[in-house]
Amino acid sequence: MSSPANSRPTAPEALPRCAVCGTGSRQPPFRPGPPEQAPDLDLRPGEPVRSTMARWLQQCPNCGYSAPNITRAHPAAAQAVHAAPFRALMAEATYPPLSRRFLAWAHVLEETGALHAAAEATLQAAWVADDLDQRELARLWRLEAVALWRGGPPLDHEQTVRIIDALRRAEAWDDAEATAQSLSRADAPEAVAQVVGLEIRLIAARDAGRHTVASALPPPSRRPHVTHQRSQPKSGEGLLNRLRRWFRGG
């Protein structure tokens, strides 16, 4: 007697395939929930998202291609991944493995012309180094992120604020002060001006530590505060809109 149709074994689910080399691998999807704590001044999200960096990028176990979704790639990504600089990066044992993953993504982005996105990924490599107390690597990658931001299209206020914070955290005091003073003279929104004001005070005090957006902006007179935020800022929002959402709870 034949088995009922609903008892037939189902075909195994196809594994995601790397868009560069075609290798299939298990890559669990990641959808972060909203952060409940205030972000850092460089917009690193607060907890619980802060501690999920190991899941932000996928990486092909064969060629090393890294991306939020490795089944997609820029047409020039394969050339970048197979070139000697990428292979040397993958073999750099002195870098934390998770930092290498972000740097691999940054390298592909840079090679394909997305310099501001490459700066973001490089800064994220520095965040990993922060967590591991590898200060020199964090300093190096912050300065590389600044160079990428400055090498790309014209900067908006949010990117400039992040450059100021990266320079301060890297102890590049003169550059940080000059950049902060320049932005303070610009016609920036009030929330941006408050953040820059805090950066200027921190630079004057030679404070290279981590500070949050909550240090720059007073809480609203009503709840919810940042710790009661209900929704995550949409990608591509300007700094002012992000700050408003963080401090008004969505």
PDB file of N, CA and C in Angstrom, residues 3 14 16 28 46 57 72-73 77-78 102 108 115 130 146 173 176 199 205 211 222-223 227:
ATOM      1  N   SER A   3       2.132   5.060   0.587  1.00  0.00           N
ATOM      2  CA  SER A   3       2.036   5.972   1.722  1.00  0.00           C
ATOM      3  C   SER A   3       1.155   7.153   1.367  1.00  0.00           C
ATOM      4  N   ALA A  14      16.775  24.420   0.002  1.00  0.00           N
ATOM      5  CA  ALA A  14      18.024  24.824  -0.646  1.00  0.00           C
ATOM      6  C   ALA A  14      18.751  25.847   0.212  1.00  0.00           C
ATOM      7  N   PRO A  16      21.206  29.033   0.909  1.00  0.00           N
ATOM      8  CA  PRO A  16      21.552  30.256   0.184  1.00  0.00           C
ATOM      9  C   PRO A  16      22.905  30.103  -0.502  1.00  0.00           C
ATOM     10  N   PRO A  28      21.568  31.880   8.723  1.00  0.00           N
ATOM     11  CA  PRO A  28      20.313  32.259   9.381  1.00  0.00           C
ATOM     12  C   PRO A  28      19.986  33.726   9.154  1.00  0.00           C
ATOM     13  N   GLY A  46      22.041  51.254  20.808  1.00  0.00           N
ATOM     14  CA  GLY A  46      22.069  50.771  22.182  1.00  0.00           C
ATOM     15  C   GLY A  46      21.615  49.332  22.268  1.00  0.00           C
ATOM     16  N   LEU A  57      26.150  40.597   9.508  1.00  0.00           N
ATOM     17  CA  LEU A  57      26.624  40.247   8.168  1.00  0.00           C
ATOM     18  C   LEU A  57      26.683  38.740   7.995  1.00  0.00           C
ATOM     19  N   ARG A  72      23.358  38.271  -2.912  1.00  0.00           N
ATOM     20  CA  ARG A  72      23.347  39.421  -3.805  1.00  0.00           C
ATOM     21  C   ARG A  72      24.724  40.054  -3.812  1.00  0.00           C
ATOM     22  N   ALA A  73      25.137  40.559  -4.967  1.00  0.00           N
ATOM     23  CA  ALA A  73      26.460  41.184  -5.066  1.00  0.00           C
ATOM     24  C   ALA A  73      26.488  42.157  -6.229  1.00  0.00           C
ATOM     25  N   ALA A  77      31.854  42.843  -7.565  1.00  0.00           N
ATOM     26  CA  ALA A  77      32.253  42.258  -6.287  1.00  0.00           C
ATOM     27  C   ALA A  77      33.177  41.058  -6.463  1.00  0.00           C
ATOM     28  N   ALA A  78      32.899  40.220  -7.447  1.00  0.00           N
ATOM     29  CA  ALA A  78      33.716  39.015  -7.641  1.00  0.00           C
ATOM     30  C   ALA A  78      35.174  39.375  -7.904  1.00  0.00           C
ATOM     31  N   PHE A 102      33.566  42.615   8.821  1.00  0.00           N
ATOM     32  CA  PHE A 102      33.120  43.961   8.465  1.00  0.00           C
ATOM     33  C   PHE A 102      34.089  44.628   7.491  1.00  0.00           C
ATOM     34  N   VAL A 108      34.802  45.464  -0.336  1.00  0.00           N
ATOM     35  CA  VAL A 108      33.982  45.306  -1.535  1.00  0.00           C
ATOM     36  C   VAL A 108      33.243  46.604  -1.837  1.00  0.00           C
ATOM     37  N   LEU A 115      31.685  54.609  -1.170  1.00  0.00           N
ATOM     38  CA  LEU A 115      32.650  54.999  -0.150  1.00  0.00           C
ATOM     39  C   LEU A 115      31.999  55.286   1.193  1.00  0.00           C
ATOM     40  N   ASP A 130      36.607  47.927  19.830  1.00  0.00           N
ATOM     41  CA  ASP A 130      36.274  48.547  21.116  1.00  0.00           C
ATOM     42  C   ASP A 130      35.875  47.477  22.124  1.00  0.00           C
ATOM     43  N   VAL A 146      36.995  57.748   8.509  1.00  0.00           N
ATOM     44  CA  VAL A 146      36.967  59.181   8.224  1.00  0.00           C
ATOM     45  C   VAL A 146      37.462  59.456   6.808  1.00  0.00           C
ATOM     46  N   TRP A 173      42.983  65.154  17.858  1.00  0.00           N
ATOM     47  CA  TRP A 173      42.355  66.298  18.502  1.00  0.00           C
ATOM     48  C   TRP A 173      42.247  67.522  17.607  1.00  0.00           C
ATOM     49  N   ALA A 176      39.669  66.928  14.904  1.00  0.00           N
ATOM     50  CA  ALA A 176      38.343  66.850  15.517  1.00  0.00           C
ATOM     51  C   ALA A 176      37.832  68.241  15.882  1.00  0.00           C
ATOM     52  N   GLU A 199      30.425  67.521  21.687  1.00  0.00           N
ATOM     53  CA  GLU A 199      31.694  67.064  21.120  1.00  0.00           C
ATOM     54  C   GLU A 199      32.801  68.086  21.368  1.00  0.00           C
ATOM     55  N   ALA A 205      38.348  68.697  26.680  1.00  0.00           N
ATOM     56  CA  ALA A 205      38.751  67.943  27.873  1.00  0.00           C
ATOM     57  C   ALA A 205      39.640  66.752  27.524  1.00  0.00           C
ATOM     58  N   HIS A 211      30.431  58.139  24.579  1.00  0.00           N
ATOM     59  CA  HIS A 211      29.320  58.908  25.139  1.00  0.00           C
ATOM     60  C   HIS A 211      28.091  58.670  24.274  1.00  0.00           C
ATOM     61  N   ARG A 222       7.971  64.610  28.885  1.00  0.00           N
ATOM     62  CA  ARG A 222       7.019  63.529  29.065  1.00  0.00           C
ATOM     63  C   ARG A 222       7.652  62.213  28.624  1.00  0.00           C
ATOM     64  N   ARG A 223       7.097  61.122  29.111  1.00  0.00           N
ATOM     65  CA  ARG A 223       7.513  59.812  28.645  1.00  0.00           C
ATOM     66  C   ARG A 223       6.909  59.567  27.275  1.00  0.00           C
ATOM     67  N   THR A 227      14.725  54.887  26.602  1.00  0.00           N
ATOM     68  CA  THR A 227      14.618  53.521  27.081  1.00  0.00           C
ATOM     69  C   THR A 227      13.231  52.946  26.880  1.00  0.00           C
TER      70      THR A 227
END
